[in-house]
Amino acid sequence: QGMVSNLDPHSSYMDAKSYGDMQITTKGQFGGVGIEVTQEDGLIKVISPIDGTPASRAGIKSGDRIVGIDGTSIAGMPLNDSIDKMRGAAGTKITLTIVREGEKKPFDVTLTRAIVAYEADTWRREGDIGYIRMPAFNEQTADGLEKAVKDLKKQIGPGIKGYVLELDRKRG
């Protein structure tokens, strides 16, 4: 840290873990369960499961709260630490303890991690506007964005007015 502290404000030191996290981000894929999450009231709240991932197939729902991972409470754990625990090698198992509105008790869901890709794979037409969801900037971004723009141009035609880009979500 000391070596780079006197450089410009954009320079920083990366330890092995930080470098590994950066590689996950730039490669555009990781081993995990496939959920977009945020932190709320000291717990992990599921924004949405990603289609075609272990979380989606297991019935994880938007609004679910994750209170434990592999039998250990995650209450108060920093979001990035919880995400690190959910990520792992494809083919390995993980058990999430879920609290769901309308359910009396927390319940466990055991999942087998798979490769989850960050892609600009969600897009739709809203009248004469193209809406593209881009969860990250990485090696997959340019191809995914190009595919989305081509498809939307084809759907909407010459009357297209513009695009809305939704950026950046945390995934585990």
JSON list of C-alpha atoms in Angstrom, two decimals:
[
{"chain": "A", "resi": 1, "resn": "GLN", "atom": "CA", "xyz": [0.00, 0.00, 0.00]},
{"chain": "A", "resi": 2, "resn": "GLY", "atom": "CA", "xyz": [2.80, 2.39, 0.94]},
{"chain": "A", "resi": 3, "resn": "MET", "atom": "CA", "xyz": [4.45, 2.14, -2.49]},
{"chain": "A", "resi": 4, "resn": "VAL", "atom": "CA", "xyz": [1.38, 3.35, -4.35]},
{"chain": "A", "resi": 5, "resn": "SER", "atom": "CA", "xyz": [0.02, 5.84, -1.80]},
{"chain": "A", "resi": 6, "resn": "ASN", "atom": "CA", "xyz": [2.13, 8.66, -3.27]},
{"chain": "A", "resi": 7, "resn": "LEU", "atom": "CA", "xyz": [0.99, 8.01, -6.84]},
{"chain": "A", "resi": 8, "resn": "ASP", "atom": "CA", "xyz": [-2.15, 9.43, -8.44]},
{"chain": "A", "resi": 9, "resn": "PRO", "atom": "CA", "xyz": [-5.52, 8.80, -6.73]},
{"chain": "A", "resi": 10, "resn": "HIS", "atom": "CA", "xyz": [-6.36, 6.07, -9.27]},
{"chain": "A", "resi": 11, "resn": "SER", "atom": "CA", "xyz": [-3.43, 3.83, -8.28]},
{"chain": "A", "resi": 12, "resn": "SER", "atom": "CA", "xyz": [-3.91, 1.13, -5.69]},
{"chain": "A", "resi": 13, "resn": "TYR", "atom": "CA", "xyz": [-2.36, -2.09, -4.46]},
{"chain": "A", "resi": 14, "resn": "MET", "atom": "CA", "xyz": [-4.18, -5.37, -5.07]},
{"chain": "A", "resi": 15, "resn": "ASP", "atom": "CA", "xyz": [-3.59, -8.36, -2.86]},
{"chain": "A", "resi": 16, "resn": "ALA", "atom": "CA", "xyz": [-4.27, -11.87, -4.23]},
{"chain": "A", "resi": 17, "resn": "LYS", "atom": "CA", "xyz": [-7.97, -11.79, -3.24]},
{"chain": "A", "resi": 18, "resn": "SER", "atom": "CA", "xyz": [-8.57, -8.36, -4.82]},
{"chain": "A", "resi": 19, "resn": "TYR", "atom": "CA", "xyz": [-6.85, -9.52, -7.99]},
{"chain": "A", "resi": 20, "resn": "GLY", "atom": "CA", "xyz": [-9.00, -12.67, -8.09]},
{"chain": "A", "resi": 21, "resn": "ASP", "atom": "CA", "xyz": [-12.17, -10.59, -7.66]},
{"chain": "A", "resi": 22, "resn": "MET", "atom": "CA", "xyz": [-11.07, -8.30, -10.49]},
{"chain": "A", "resi": 23, "resn": "GLN", "atom": "CA", "xyz": [-10.49, -11.32, -12.77]},
{"chain": "A", "resi": 24, "resn": "ILE", "atom": "CA", "xyz": [-14.03, -12.56, -12.08]},
{"chain": "A", "resi": 25, "resn": "THR", "atom": "CA", "xyz": [-15.36, -9.15, -13.04]},
{"chain": "A", "resi": 26, "resn": "THR", "atom": "CA", "xyz": [-13.30, -8.81, -16.22]},
{"chain": "A", "resi": 27, "resn": "LYS", "atom": "CA", "xyz": [-13.83, -12.38, -17.46]},
{"chain": "A", "resi": 28, "resn": "GLY", "atom": "CA", "xyz": [-17.56, -11.97, -17.12]},
{"chain": "A", "resi": 29, "resn": "GLN", "atom": "CA", "xyz": [-18.29, -15.30, -15.45]},
{"chain": "A", "resi": 30, "resn": "PHE", "atom": "CA", "xyz": [-17.95, -17.01, -12.08]},
{"chain": "A", "resi": 31, "resn": "GLY", "atom": "CA", "xyz": [-19.02, -20.10, -10.20]},
{"chain": "A", "resi": 32, "resn": "GLY", "atom": "CA", "xyz": [-22.07, -19.30, -8.09]},
{"chain": "A", "resi": 33, "resn": "VAL", "atom": "CA", "xyz": [-25.79, -19.78, -7.57]},
{"chain": "A", "resi": 34, "resn": "GLY", "atom": "CA", "xyz": [-27.04, -16.98, -9.86]},
{"chain": "A", "resi": 35, "resn": "ILE", "atom": "CA", "xyz": [-28.78, -14.31, -7.81]},
{"chain": "A", "resi": 36, "resn": "GLU", "atom": "CA", "xyz": [-28.65, -10.53, -7.84]},
{"chain": "A", "resi": 37, "resn": "VAL", "atom": "CA", "xyz": [-28.49, -9.29, -4.25]},
{"chain": "A", "resi": 38, "resn": "THR", "atom": "CA", "xyz": [-28.35, -6.24, -2.04]},
{"chain": "A", "resi": 39, "resn": "GLN", "atom": "CA", "xyz": [-27.94, -5.75, 1.69]},
{"chain": "A", "resi": 40, "resn": "GLU", "atom": "CA", "xyz": [-30.91, -4.68, 3.77]},
{"chain": "A", "resi": 41, "resn": "ASP", "atom": "CA", "xyz": [-31.25, -4.61, 7.58]},
{"chain": "A", "resi": 42, "resn": "GLY", "atom": "CA", "xyz": [-28.05, -6.63, 8.02]},
{"chain": "A", "resi": 43, "resn": "LEU", "atom": "CA", "xyz": [-29.29, -9.47, 5.79]},
{"chain": "A", "resi": 44, "resn": "ILE", "atom": "CA", "xyz": [-28.89, -10.30, 2.12]},
{"chain": "A", "resi": 45, "resn": "LYS", "atom": "CA", "xyz": [-32.01, -9.53, 0.09]},
{"chain": "A", "resi": 46, "resn": "VAL", "atom": "CA", "xyz": [-32.55, -11.22, -3.26]},
{"chain": "A", "resi": 47, "resn": "ILE", "atom": "CA", "xyz": [-33.27, -8.67, -5.97]},
{"chain": "A", "resi": 48, "resn": "SER", "atom": "CA", "xyz": [-33.89, -11.45, -8.48]},
{"chain": "A", "resi": 49, "resn": "PRO", "atom": "CA", "xyz": [-32.69, -14.88, -9.48]},
{"chain": "A", "resi": 50, "resn": "ILE", "atom": "CA", "xyz": [-30.98, -14.99, -12.87]},
{"chain": "A", "resi": 51, "resn": "ASP", "atom": "CA", "xyz": [-32.88, -17.09, -15.42]},
{"chain": "A", "resi": 52, "resn": "GLY", "atom": "CA", "xyz": [-31.42, -20.54, -16.05]},
{"chain": "A", "resi": 53, "resn": "THR", "atom": "CA", "xyz": [-29.22, -20.60, -12.92]},
{"chain": "A", "resi": 54, "resn": "PRO", "atom": "CA", "xyz": [-29.31, -22.91, -9.88]},
{"chain": "A", "resi": 55, "resn": "ALA", "atom": "CA", "xyz": [-31.14, -20.26, -7.81]},
{"chain": "A", "resi": 56, "resn": "SER", "atom": "CA", "xyz": [-33.82, -19.85, -10.46]},
{"chain": "A", "resi": 57, "resn": "ARG", "atom": "CA", "xyz": [-34.33, -23.61, -10.82]},
{"chain": "A", "resi": 58, "resn": "ALA", "atom": "CA", "xyz": [-34.51, -24.03, -7.02]},
{"chain": "A", "resi": 59, "resn": "GLY", "atom": "CA", "xyz": [-37.34, -21.49, -6.70]},
{"chain": "A", "resi": 60, "resn": "ILE", "atom": "CA", "xyz": [-35.44, -18.65, -5.02]},
{"chain": "A", "resi": 61, "resn": "LYS", "atom": "CA", "xyz": [-37.68, -15.56, -5.32]},
{"chain": "A", "resi": 62, "resn": "SER", "atom": "CA", "xyz": [-37.28, -11.80, -5.42]},
{"chain": "A", "resi": 63, "resn": "GLY", "atom": "CA", "xyz": [-37.62, -10.48, -1.88]},
{"chain": "A", "resi": 64, "resn": "ASP", "atom": "CA", "xyz": [-36.27, -13.63, -0.22]},
{"chain": "A", "resi": 65, "resn": "ARG", "atom": "CA", "xyz": [-33.76, -12.89, 2.53]},
{"chain": "A", "resi": 66, "resn": "ILE", "atom": "CA", "xyz": [-30.69, -15.04, 2.99]},
{"chain": "A", "resi": 67, "resn": "VAL", "atom": "CA", "xyz": [-29.91, -15.40, 6.69]},
{"chain": "A", "resi": 68, "resn": "GLY", "atom": "CA", "xyz": [-27.38, -18.23, 6.58]},
{"chain": "A", "resi": 69, "resn": "ILE", "atom": "CA", "xyz": [-24.87, -19.93, 4.31]},
{"chain": "A", "resi": 70, "resn": "ASP", "atom": "CA", "xyz": [-23.88, -23.54, 4.97]},
{"chain": "A", "resi": 71, "resn": "GLY", "atom": "CA", "xyz": [-25.40, -23.41, 8.45]},
{"chain": "A", "resi": 72, "resn": "THR", "atom": "CA", "xyz": [-23.62, -20.21, 9.52]},
{"chain": "A", "resi": 73, "resn": "SER", "atom": "CA", "xyz": [-25.52, -16.97, 10.19]},
{"chain": "A", "resi": 74, "resn": "ILE", "atom": "CA", "xyz": [-24.58, -14.08, 7.93]},
{"chain": "A", "resi": 75, "resn": "ALA", "atom": "CA", "xyz": [-26.42, -11.41, 9.95]},
{"chain": "A", "resi": 76, "resn": "GLY", "atom": "CA", "xyz": [-24.30, -8.26, 9.89]},
{"chain": "A", "resi": 77, "resn": "MET", "atom": "CA", "xyz": [-21.70, -9.76, 7.52]},
{"chain": "A", "resi": 78, "resn": "PRO", "atom": "CA", "xyz": [-20.52, -7.30, 4.83]},
{"chain": "A", "resi": 79, "resn": "LEU", "atom": "CA", "xyz": [-22.25, -7.84, 1.47]},
{"chain": "A", "resi": 80, "resn": "ASN", "atom": "CA", "xyz": [-19.04, -8.67, -0.40]},
{"chain": "A", "resi": 81, "resn": "ASP", "atom": "CA", "xyz": [-18.10, -11.31, 2.19]},
{"chain": "A", "resi": 82, "resn": "SER", "atom": "CA", "xyz": [-21.51, -12.96, 1.79]},
{"chain": "A", "resi": 83, "resn": "ILE", "atom": "CA", "xyz": [-21.15, -12.91, -1.99]},
{"chain": "A", "resi": 84, "resn": "ASP", "atom": "CA", "xyz": [-17.69, -14.50, -1.66]},
{"chain": "A", "resi": 85, "resn": "LYS", "atom": "CA", "xyz": [-19.25, -17.32, 0.39]},
{"chain": "A", "resi": 86, "resn": "MET", "atom": "CA", "xyz": [-21.93, -17.93, -2.28]},
{"chain": "A", "resi": 87, "resn": "ARG", "atom": "CA", "xyz": [-19.37, -18.09, -5.07]},
{"chain": "A", "resi": 88, "resn": "GLY", "atom": "CA", "xyz": [-17.29, -21.20, -5.57]},
{"chain": "A", "resi": 89, "resn": "ALA", "atom": "CA", "xyz": [-16.30, -23.87, -8.04]},
{"chain": "A", "resi": 90, "resn": "ALA", "atom": "CA", "xyz": [-19.02, -25.08, -10.39]},
{"chain": "A", "resi": 91, "resn": "GLY", "atom": "CA", "xyz": [-20.32, -28.45, -9.22]},
{"chain": "A", "resi": 92, "resn": "THR", "atom": "CA", "xyz": [-19.86, -27.75, -5.50]},
{"chain": "A", "resi": 93, "resn": "LYS", "atom": "CA", "xyz": [-22.86, -27.64, -3.16]},
{"chain": "A", "resi": 94, "resn": "ILE", "atom": "CA", "xyz": [-24.03, -24.77, -0.96]},
{"chain": "A", "resi": 95, "resn": "THR", "atom": "CA", "xyz": [-26.96, -24.51, 1.44]},
{"chain": "A", "resi": 96, "resn": "LEU", "atom": "CA", "xyz": [-28.75, -21.17, 1.81]},
{"chain": "A", "resi": 97, "resn": "THR", "atom": "CA", "xyz": [-31.08, -20.51, 4.75]},
{"chain": "A", "resi": 98, "resn": "ILE", "atom": "CA", "xyz": [-33.97, -18.42, 3.44]},
{"chain": "A", "resi": 99, "resn": "VAL", "atom": "CA", "xyz": [-36.59, -16.27, 5.19]},
{"chain": "A", "resi": 100, "resn": "ARG", "atom": "CA", "xyz": [-39.59, -15.69, 2.92]},
{"chain": "A", "resi": 101, "resn": "GLU", "atom": "CA", "xyz": [-42.57, -13.47, 3.57]},
{"chain": "A", "resi": 102, "resn": "GLY", "atom": "CA", "xyz": [-45.60, -15.64, 4.28]},
{"chain": "A", "resi": 103, "resn": "GLU", "atom": "CA", "xyz": [-43.51, -18.55, 5.58]},
{"chain": "A", "resi": 104, "resn": "LYS", "atom": "CA", "xyz": [-43.52, -19.10, 9.35]},
{"chain": "A", "resi": 105, "resn": "LYS", "atom": "CA", "xyz": [-39.97, -20.45, 9.61]},
{"chain": "A", "resi": 106, "resn": "PRO", "atom": "CA", "xyz": [-36.68, -20.09, 7.76]},
{"chain": "A", "resi": 107, "resn": "PHE", "atom": "CA", "xyz": [-35.97, -22.99, 5.40]},
{"chain": "A", "resi": 108, "resn": "ASP", "atom": "CA", "xyz": [-32.87, -24.42, 3.76]},
{"chain": "A", "resi": 109, "resn": "VAL", "atom": "CA", "xyz": [-32.28, -24.70, 0.01]},
{"chain": "A", "resi": 110, "resn": "THR", "atom": "CA", "xyz": [-29.31, -26.76, -1.17]},
{"chain": "A", "resi": 111, "resn": "LEU", "atom": "CA", "xyz": [-27.92, -25.76, -4.57]},
{"chain": "A", "resi": 112, "resn": "THR", "atom": "CA", "xyz": [-25.12, -26.95, -6.81]},
{"chain": "A", "resi": 113, "resn": "ARG", "atom": "CA", "xyz": [-23.06, -24.01, -8.03]},
{"chain": "A", "resi": 114, "resn": "ALA", "atom": "CA", "xyz": [-22.73, -23.50, -11.78]},
{"chain": "A", "resi": 115, "resn": "ILE", "atom": "CA", "xyz": [-20.97, -21.06, -14.11]},
{"chain": "A", "resi": 116, "resn": "VAL", "atom": "CA", "xyz": [-22.90, -17.79, -14.09]},
{"chain": "A", "resi": 117, "resn": "ALA", "atom": "CA", "xyz": [-22.16, -15.29, -16.86]},
{"chain": "A", "resi": 118, "resn": "TYR", "atom": "CA", "xyz": [-22.41, -11.50, -16.75]},
{"chain": "A", "resi": 119, "resn": "GLU", "atom": "CA", "xyz": [-24.06, -10.70, -20.04]},
{"chain": "A", "resi": 120, "resn": "ALA", "atom": "CA", "xyz": [-26.09, -7.93, -21.60]},
{"chain": "A", "resi": 121, "resn": "ASP", "atom": "CA", "xyz": [-28.60, -10.68, -22.24]},
{"chain": "A", "resi": 122, "resn": "THR", "atom": "CA", "xyz": [-31.71, -8.90, -21.08]},
{"chain": "A", "resi": 123, "resn": "TRP", "atom": "CA", "xyz": [-33.27, -6.41, -23.40]},
{"chain": "A", "resi": 124, "resn": "ARG", "atom": "CA", "xyz": [-36.75, -5.43, -24.41]},
{"chain": "A", "resi": 125, "resn": "ARG", "atom": "CA", "xyz": [-38.67, -2.94, -26.44]},
{"chain": "A", "resi": 126, "resn": "GLU", "atom": "CA", "xyz": [-40.65, -0.22, -24.69]},
{"chain": "A", "resi": 127, "resn": "GLY", "atom": "CA", "xyz": [-42.50, 1.53, -27.51]},
{"chain": "A", "resi": 128, "resn": "ASP", "atom": "CA", "xyz": [-39.81, 3.19, -29.63]},
{"chain": "A", "resi": 129, "resn": "ILE", "atom": "CA", "xyz": [-37.14, 2.90, -26.91]},
{"chain": "A", "resi": 130, "resn": "GLY", "atom": "CA", "xyz": [-34.75, -0.04, -26.41]},
{"chain": "A", "resi": 131, "resn": "TYR", "atom": "CA", "xyz": [-34.14, -1.10, -22.79]},
{"chain": "A", "resi": 132, "resn": "ILE", "atom": "CA", "xyz": [-30.86, -3.01, -22.18]},
{"chain": "A", "resi": 133, "resn": "ARG", "atom": "CA", "xyz": [-29.78, -4.42, -18.83]},
{"chain": "A", "resi": 134, "resn": "MET", "atom": "CA", "xyz": [-25.96, -4.52, -18.44]},
{"chain": "A", "resi": 135, "resn": "PRO", "atom": "CA", "xyz": [-24.88, -5.99, -15.10]},
{"chain": "A", "resi": 136, "resn": "ALA", "atom": "CA", "xyz": [-21.13, -5.40, -15.57]},
{"chain": "A", "resi": 137, "resn": "PHE", "atom": "CA", "xyz": [-18.37, -4.21, -17.86]},
{"chain": "A", "resi": 138, "resn": "ASN", "atom": "CA", "xyz": [-16.14, -7.14, -18.80]},
{"chain": "A", "resi": 139, "resn": "GLU", "atom": "CA", "xyz": [-14.90, -9.27, -21.71]},
{"chain": "A", "resi": 140, "resn": "GLN", "atom": "CA", "xyz": [-18.51, -10.21, -22.60]},
{"chain": "A", "resi": 141, "resn": "THR", "atom": "CA", "xyz": [-19.95, -6.68, -22.61]},
{"chain": "A", "resi": 142, "resn": "ALA", "atom": "CA", "xyz": [-19.19, -5.55, -26.16]},
{"chain": "A", "resi": 143, "resn": "ASP", "atom": "CA", "xyz": [-20.58, -8.69, -27.81]},
{"chain": "A", "resi": 144, "resn": "GLY", "atom": "CA", "xyz": [-23.69, -8.72, -25.60]},
{"chain": "A", "resi": 145, "resn": "LEU", "atom": "CA", "xyz": [-24.40, -5.04, -26.16]},
{"chain": "A", "resi": 146, "resn": "GLU", "atom": "CA", "xyz": [-23.90, -5.35, -29.93]},
{"chain": "A", "resi": 147, "resn": "LYS", "atom": "CA", "xyz": [-26.33, -8.28, -30.05]},
{"chain": "A", "resi": 148, "resn": "ALA", "atom": "CA", "xyz": [-28.91, -6.36, -27.99]},
{"chain": "A", "resi": 149, "resn": "VAL", "atom": "CA", "xyz": [-28.67, -3.22, -30.17]},
{"chain": "A", "resi": 150, "resn": "LYS", "atom": "CA", "xyz": [-29.00, -5.25, -33.41]},
{"chain": "A", "resi": 151, "resn": "ASP", "atom": "CA", "xyz": [-32.02, -7.14, -32.10]},
{"chain": "A", "resi": 152, "resn": "LEU", "atom": "CA", "xyz": [-33.72, -3.97, -30.85]},
{"chain": "A", "resi": 153, "resn": "LYS", "atom": "CA", "xyz": [-33.06, -2.15, -34.15]},
{"chain": "A", "resi": 154, "resn": "LYS", "atom": "CA", "xyz": [-34.67, -5.07, -35.95]},
{"chain": "A", "resi": 155, "resn": "GLN", "atom": "CA", "xyz": [-37.68, -5.12, -33.58]},
{"chain": "A", "resi": 156, "resn": "ILE", "atom": "CA", "xyz": [-38.30, -1.36, -33.50]},
{"chain": "A", "resi": 157, "resn": "GLY", "atom": "CA", "xyz": [-37.11, -0.36, -36.96]},
{"chain": "A", "resi": 158, "resn": "PRO", "atom": "CA", "xyz": [-36.07, 3.09, -38.21]},
{"chain": "A", "resi": 159, "resn": "GLY", "atom": "CA", "xyz": [-38.32, 4.89, -35.69]},
{"chain": "A", "resi": 160, "resn": "ILE", "atom": "CA", "xyz": [-36.10, 3.95, -32.75]},
{"chain": "A", "resi": 161, "resn": "LYS", "atom": "CA", "xyz": [-35.67, 6.97, -30.48]},
{"chain": "A", "resi": 162, "resn": "GLY", "atom": "CA", "xyz": [-32.89, 5.69, -28.20]},
{"chain": "A", "resi": 163, "resn": "TYR", "atom": "CA", "xyz": [-31.75, 3.23, -25.56]},
{"chain": "A", "resi": 164, "resn": "VAL", "atom": "CA", "xyz": [-31.93, 3.00, -21.78]},
{"chain": "A", "resi": 165, "resn": "LEU", "atom": "CA", "xyz": [-29.02, 1.13, -20.17]},
{"chain": "A", "resi": 166, "resn": "GLU", "atom": "CA", "xyz": [-29.40, -0.35, -16.67]},
{"chain": "A", "resi": 167, "resn": "LEU", "atom": "CA", "xyz": [-25.97, -0.84, -15.12]},
{"chain": "A", "resi": 168, "resn": "ASP", "atom": "CA", "xyz": [-24.28, -2.65, -12.20]},
{"chain": "A", "resi": 169, "resn": "ARG", "atom": "CA", "xyz": [-25.73, -5.16, -9.77]},
{"chain": "A", "resi": 170, "resn": "LYS", "atom": "CA", "xyz": [-24.09, -7.48, -7.22]},
{"chain": "A", "resi": 171, "resn": "ARG", "atom": "CA", "xyz": [-24.27, -11.20, -8.04]},
{"chain": "A", "resi": 172, "resn": "GLY", "atom": "CA", "xyz": [-23.58, -14.32, -6.08]}
]
